[in-house]
Coordinates of C-alpha atoms and ligand atoms in Angstrom, one line a residue:
M275 CA 9.1 19.5 -17.7
N276 CA 8.2 22.9 -16.4
D277 CA 10.2 23.0 -13.2
S278 CA 13.8 21.8 -13.2
I279 CA 14.1 22.1 -9.4
I280 CA 11.2 21.0 -7.2
V281 CA 11.6 21.2 -3.4
D282 CA 8.7 19.7 -1.4
H283 CA 8.5 19.9 2.4
L284 CA 12.1 19.4 2.7
T285 CA 13.3 18.7 6.2
K286 CA 16.8 18.2 7.6
H287 CA 17.7 17.9 11.2
Y288 CA 21.3 18.0 12.5
R289 CA 21.9 16.0 15.6
D290 CA 22.5 18.0 18.8
N291 CA 20.9 21.1 17.3
D292 CA 17.1 21.1 17.0
E293 CA 16.9 24.7 15.7
A294 CA 19.4 24.1 12.8
G295 CA 18.8 22.5 9.5
L296 CA 15.6 22.9 7.4
H297 CA 12.0 22.8 8.8
G298 CA 9.9 22.0 5.7
I299 CA 10.8 24.2 2.8
D300 CA 8.9 24.3 -0.5
F301 CA 9.9 26.0 -3.8
A302 CA 10.2 25.3 -7.5
V303 CA 12.4 26.8 -10.2
P304 CA 11.0 26.9 -13.7
T305 CA 13.3 25.5 -16.4
G306 CA 15.5 28.2 -17.9
T307 CA 15.1 30.7 -15.1
I308 CA 17.4 31.9 -12.3
C309 CA 16.3 31.6 -8.7
G310 CA 18.1 33.5 -6.0
L311 CA 18.4 31.6 -2.7
L312 CA 18.9 34.2 0.0
G313 CA 19.2 34.3 3.7
P314 CA 21.4 35.4 6.6
N315 CA 24.2 33.2 7.9
G316 CA 22.9 29.9 9.1
A317 CA 19.5 30.2 7.3
G318 CA 20.0 26.9 5.5
K319 CA 21.2 27.9 2.0
S320 CA 24.2 25.6 1.9
T321 CA 22.1 22.8 3.4
T322 CA 19.6 23.2 0.6
V323 CA 22.2 23.2 -2.1
K324 CA 23.9 20.2 -0.5
I325 CA 20.7 18.2 -0.6
L326 CA 19.9 19.2 -4.2
S327 CA 23.4 18.2 -5.3
T328 CA 23.1 14.9 -3.4
L329 CA 26.0 15.7 -1.0
T330 CA 23.8 15.4 2.1
R331 CA 20.8 13.2 3.0
V332 CA 17.2 14.4 3.3
D333 CA 15.3 13.5 6.5
S334 CA 11.8 13.9 5.1
G335 CA 10.1 15.6 2.1
S336 CA 11.4 15.3 -1.4
A337 CA 13.3 17.1 -4.1
T338 CA 13.8 16.6 -7.8
V339 CA 16.5 18.1 -10.0
A340 CA 16.2 17.9 -13.8
G341 CA 13.3 15.4 -13.1
F342 CA 15.4 13.1 -11.0
D343 CA 14.8 12.3 -7.3
V344 CA 17.7 13.3 -5.2
R345 CA 17.2 10.3 -2.9
T346 CA 16.7 7.5 -5.4
Q347 CA 18.4 8.8 -8.5
A348 CA 21.5 10.5 -7.1
S349 CA 23.8 9.6 -10.0
D350 CA 21.3 11.0 -12.6
V351 CA 21.1 14.2 -10.5
R352 CA 24.9 14.5 -10.4
A353 CA 25.1 14.0 -14.1
S354 CA 22.7 16.9 -14.7
I355 CA 24.2 19.5 -12.5
G356 CA 27.2 21.9 -12.5
M357 CA 28.6 23.7 -9.5
V358 CA 30.1 27.1 -9.9
G359 CA 32.0 28.9 -7.2
Q360 CA 33.5 26.1 -5.4
N361 CA 37.2 25.9 -6.5
A362 CA 36.9 24.4 -9.9
A363 CA 39.5 21.8 -10.8
V364 CA 41.9 24.2 -12.4
D365 CA 45.5 23.2 -12.9
E366 CA 48.0 25.9 -11.7
I367 CA 50.8 24.8 -14.0
L368 CA 48.8 24.8 -17.2
T369 CA 47.9 28.1 -19.0
G370 CA 44.4 29.4 -19.0
R371 CA 43.8 28.2 -22.5
Q372 CA 45.2 24.8 -21.8
N373 CA 42.9 24.4 -18.8
L374 CA 39.8 25.3 -20.9
V375 CA 40.8 23.1 -23.8
M376 CA 41.4 20.2 -21.4
F377 CA 38.1 20.7 -19.8
G378 CA 36.4 20.9 -23.2
R379 CA 38.0 17.5 -24.2
L380 CA 36.9 16.0 -20.8
T381 CA 33.4 17.0 -21.7
H382 CA 33.5 15.2 -25.0
R383 CA 34.2 17.9 -27.4
S384 CA 36.5 17.3 -30.5
A385 CA 39.9 18.9 -30.2
R386 CA 38.8 21.6 -32.7
T387 CA 35.6 22.4 -30.9
A388 CA 37.3 22.4 -27.5
R389 CA 39.8 25.0 -28.9
L390 CA 37.1 27.1 -30.4
H391 CA 35.0 27.1 -27.2
A392 CA 38.1 27.8 -25.1
D393 CA 38.9 30.9 -27.2
E394 CA 35.3 32.0 -26.9
A395 CA 35.4 31.6 -23.1
L396 CA 38.7 33.5 -22.9
E397 CA 37.3 36.3 -24.9
R398 CA 34.0 36.4 -22.9
F399 CA 35.8 36.6 -19.6
G400 CA 38.5 39.1 -20.6
L401 CA 41.3 36.5 -20.4
T402 CA 42.6 36.5 -23.9
A403 CA 45.7 38.5 -23.1
A404 CA 46.5 36.2 -20.2
A405 CA 45.6 33.0 -22.2
E406 CA 49.2 31.7 -22.6
R407 CA 50.3 32.3 -19.0
P408 CA 50.3 29.6 -16.3
V409 CA 47.2 30.0 -14.0
G410 CA 49.6 30.1 -11.0
T411 CA 50.5 33.7 -12.1
Y412 CA 46.8 34.9 -12.3
S413 CA 45.4 37.5 -9.9
G414 CA 42.5 36.5 -7.7
G415 CA 39.9 38.1 -10.0
M416 CA 41.4 36.4 -13.1
R417 CA 41.4 33.1 -11.3
R418 CA 37.8 33.6 -10.4
R419 CA 36.8 34.3 -14.0
L420 CA 38.7 31.3 -15.2
D421 CA 37.0 29.1 -12.6
L422 CA 33.6 30.3 -13.9
A423 CA 34.6 29.8 -17.5
V424 CA 35.7 26.2 -16.8
S425 CA 32.4 25.5 -14.9
L426 CA 30.3 26.8 -17.7
M427 CA 32.2 24.7 -20.3
S428 CA 30.4 21.6 -19.1
D429 CA 27.0 23.0 -20.1
P430 CA 24.8 21.2 -17.6
P431 CA 21.0 21.6 -17.6
V432 CA 21.0 22.7 -13.9
L433 CA 23.6 25.0 -12.4
F434 CA 24.2 25.7 -8.7
V435 CA 26.1 29.0 -8.4
D436 CA 27.5 30.0 -5.1
E437 CA 28.6 33.6 -4.6
P438 CA 29.9 34.0 -8.1
T439 CA 31.2 37.5 -7.9
T440 CA 32.7 37.7 -4.5
G441 CA 36.0 39.6 -4.8
L442 CA 35.4 40.8 -8.4
D443 CA 35.6 44.3 -9.6
P444 CA 32.4 45.9 -11.0
S445 CA 33.3 45.2 -14.7
A446 CA 34.3 41.6 -14.0
R447 CA 31.0 41.3 -12.0
R448 CA 29.0 42.4 -15.0
D449 CA 30.8 39.9 -17.2
V450 CA 29.9 37.1 -14.8
W451 CA 26.3 38.2 -14.6
S452 CA 25.9 38.3 -18.4
A453 CA 27.6 34.8 -18.7
I454 CA 25.1 33.4 -16.1
R455 CA 22.2 35.1 -17.8
A456 CA 23.3 33.7 -21.2
R457 CA 23.3 30.2 -19.7
A458 CA 19.7 30.7 -18.5
D459 CA 18.6 32.2 -21.9
A460 CA 20.0 29.0 -23.4
G461 CA 17.7 26.9 -21.2
C462 CA 19.8 26.2 -18.2
T463 CA 18.1 26.4 -14.8
V464 CA 20.2 28.3 -12.2
L465 CA 20.0 28.3 -8.4
L466 CA 22.1 31.2 -7.2
T467 CA 23.1 31.8 -3.6
T468 CA 24.6 35.2 -2.9
Q469 CA 25.1 37.7 -0.1
Y470 CA 24.8 40.6 -2.5
L471 CA 21.1 41.4 -2.8
E472 CA 21.9 43.7 -5.6
E473 CA 23.2 40.7 -7.5
A474 CA 19.9 38.8 -6.9
D475 CA 17.9 41.8 -7.9
E476 CA 19.9 42.1 -11.2
L477 CA 20.0 38.4 -12.1
A478 CA 17.1 36.5 -10.4
D479 CA 13.8 35.8 -12.0
S480 CA 12.5 34.6 -8.7
I481 CA 13.8 34.8 -5.1
V482 CA 13.4 32.4 -2.1
M483 CA 14.3 34.0 1.2
L484 CA 15.3 31.6 3.9
Q485 CA 15.5 32.3 7.6
A486 CA 16.3 29.8 10.3
G487 CA 15.4 26.9 8.0
R488 CA 12.1 28.2 6.8
V489 CA 11.0 30.1 3.7
V490 CA 10.0 33.6 4.9
A491 CA 9.3 35.1 1.4
Q492 CA 9.3 34.1 -2.2
G493 CA 8.4 35.8 -5.5
T494 CA 9.9 38.0 -8.1
P495 CA 12.1 40.8 -6.9
T496 CA 9.4 43.3 -7.8
E497 CA 6.7 41.3 -6.0
L498 CA 8.9 41.2 -2.8
K499 CA 9.5 44.9 -3.0
T500 CA 5.8 45.6 -3.4
E501 CA 4.7 43.2 -0.7
A502 CA 7.3 44.5 1.8
G503 CA 5.2 47.4 2.6
A504 CA 4.9 50.3 0.3
N505 CA 7.6 52.9 0.0
W506 CA 10.5 54.4 1.8
M507 CA 11.1 58.0 2.7
D508 CA 14.6 59.3 2.6
V509 CA 15.0 62.6 4.5
T510 CA 18.2 64.5 4.2
F511 CA 19.3 67.2 6.6
D512 CA 22.1 69.7 6.3
T513 CA 24.0 68.4 9.4
V514 CA 24.6 65.0 10.9
D515 CA 23.4 66.5 14.2
H516 CA 20.0 67.2 12.7
A517 CA 19.8 63.7 11.3
R518 CA 20.5 62.3 14.7
R519 CA 17.9 64.5 16.4
A520 CA 15.4 63.4 13.7
V521 CA 16.1 59.7 14.6
A522 CA 15.3 60.5 18.2
V523 CA 11.9 62.0 17.5
V524 CA 10.6 60.0 14.5
D525 CA 9.2 56.5 15.1
G526 CA 10.2 53.8 12.7
V527 CA 13.5 55.2 11.4
L528 CA 15.4 52.2 10.2
E529 CA 18.8 53.5 9.5
T530 CA 20.8 56.7 9.2
E531 CA 23.5 57.3 6.7
D532 CA 25.4 60.4 7.4
K533 CA 22.9 63.2 7.0
K534 CA 20.1 61.0 5.6
V535 CA 17.5 59.0 7.6
R536 CA 15.5 56.3 6.0
I537 CA 11.9 55.7 7.1
P538 CA 9.7 52.8 6.1
L539 CA 6.1 54.0 5.2
Q540 CA 2.9 52.0 5.6
N541 CA 0.5 54.6 4.2
R542 CA 2.3 57.2 2.1
G543 CA 0.0 60.2 2.1
T544 CA -0.9 60.8 5.8
E545 CA 2.5 59.5 7.1
V546 CA 4.4 62.0 5.1
L547 CA 2.3 64.9 6.4
H548 CA 2.6 63.6 10.0
M549 CA 6.3 63.3 9.6
A550 CA 6.5 66.9 8.3
D551 CA 4.6 68.1 11.4
I552 CA 6.9 66.3 13.8
L553 CA 10.0 67.7 12.1
R554 CA 8.6 71.2 12.2
D555 CA 7.7 70.9 15.8
H556 CA 11.3 70.1 16.6
A557 CA 12.7 72.8 14.3
L558 CA 14.3 70.2 12.0
D559 CA 14.4 71.5 8.5
P560 CA 15.2 68.8 5.9
V561 CA 17.0 69.8 2.7
D562 CA 15.5 67.0 0.8
I563 CA 12.6 64.5 1.0
A564 CA 12.4 61.6 -1.4
I565 CA 9.9 58.7 -1.6
R566 CA 11.0 55.6 -3.3
Q567 CA 10.5 51.8 -3.6
P568 CA 12.4 49.6 -1.2
T569 CA 15.6 47.9 -2.3
L570 CA 15.8 44.2 -1.9
D571 CA 18.2 44.8 1.0
E572 CA 15.5 46.6 2.8
V573 CA 12.9 43.9 2.1
F574 CA 15.3 41.4 3.4
F575 CA 16.3 43.4 6.5
R576 CA 12.7 44.0 7.3
L577 CA 11.7 40.3 7.0
T578 CA 14.6 39.0 9.0
E579 CA 14.1 41.8 11.6
Q580 CA 10.5 40.7 12.1
T581 CA 11.4 37.1 12.7
H582 CA 14.2 38.2 15.1
G583 CA 11.5 40.1 17.1
G584 CA 13.1 43.4 16.3
A585 CA 16.4 42.8 17.9
A586 CA 19.1 44.5 15.9
Ligands
LIG226 N1 27.0 19.3 9.6 C1 26.3 20.0 10.5 N2 26.1 19.7 11.8 C2 25.3 20.4 12.6 N3 24.7 21.6 12.3 C3 24.9 22.0 11.0 C4 25.7 21.3 10.0 N4 25.7 22.0 8.9 C5 25.0 23.1 9.1 N5 24.5 23.1 10.3 C6 23.6 24.1 10.9 O1 22.4 24.3 10.1 C7 22.1 25.6 10.0 C8 22.0 26.0 8.5 O2 23.4 26.0 8.0 P1 23.7 26.3 6.5 O3 25.2 26.0 6.3 O4 22.8 25.6 5.6 O5 23.5 27.9 6.5 P2 23.8 29.0 5.3 O6 22.4 29.6 5.0 O7 24.5 28.3 4.2 O8 24.7 30.0 6.1 P3 26.0 30.9 5.6 O9 25.4 32.1 5.0 O10 26.7 31.1 6.8 O11 26.7 30.0 4.6 C9 23.1 26.4 10.8 O12 22.5 26.7 12.1 C10 24.3 25.5 10.9 O13 25.0 25.7 12.1
LIG227 MG1 26.4 28.6 3.4

C-alpha cells in the first residue's frame, strides 16, 4: 500500500448551511509521511478528520484509512488510528509513570516491556524528574507532553495529530516535533492539523490547504512557496513614519511591521528597480532592502486573501 490515507471527492453538507462542510476534496498521504492539513477557521479541517476517524458520516465521495473504507469498514479504521491532541485518557491521581505503564499494559505489552517503554517515553518528553508525581500536580506543558507520550504508546499505523504544540514552550515544542517525526520515520502515517504554519513547514512532507471546504493548494512546503509567486522584498526604513509613507505610495504592500514593509514580487528584476524609483521620487530612503522566499504564512495569507476577494 502506497497511500495510507486516500480522500476522493469527499463531500459533506451540514443542514441549514449550504456553504459549510466539504465540497469535494481530494488528497492522498503516502505511507510513512506527514501531511499538514491547514486552513483558516471554518475551512473544514475538523470535518475532514472526523470523517477519516469515522466520527461523522460522508455524504458522497470516499475515503480510505490504512486501506479500510471509512464507510463500510469503520471498526477496522478505528483499530488502525491514533488521535493525539484531544485529551488523552490520563488519570490525574496516578503518577506519570503509572499512567504510561497502564497504557502500555492496555496495548498488550508485557509488564516488563510496558515499564521499559514508559521509562523511554518519560525520558524522551523530559518527564523523568516528575515521573513519580501524581498527574494532578503537573503544569499545563507537562500535562501536554504526557498526553502525547500516552497517545504515542499505542503505536498505530495512522496518527491524527491536532495542534500538538499549542501552549508549549520552544524546547518542549522541539521534543514533540522530533517525537512525531520519529513515528513517521518508523512507518507511521501522520495527518497533522495546526494553526502554526511554522510547525507545518518544519514537520510536513506535504501540505493540503483548505479554504471554505475546498482544497486551494497542495504540495510540498517548497513547492507551495515557489508556486506562490516568486519572492518578497523587505524594505526597512529608519523611522516608522517613513515606513507608513512608503505603504501609501507603493502598490502591493502586504504588511508593515514597525519600520519594515513587506512587498510581494511577481517579477523580481524590473519591480525592484521600479520600486526604487518610486521611493526616490518620494524622498524615502531605505536603510535595508532584502529579497527572500515567502514563508508558508505568506503563501497561506495570499491564497486565502485571493479567495476572499482581497477583503482583509
Ligand atoms: N455539526 C455542524 N453543523 C453545522 N455546521 C457545521 C457543523 N460542524 C461544522 N460545521 C460548519 O462546517 C464548516 C467547517 O467546519 P470545521 O469545524 O470542519 O472547520 P475547521 O477548519 O476545523 O475550523 P477551526 O479552525 O475553527 O477548527 C464551518 O463553517 C462550520 O461552521
Ligand atoms: Mg477545527
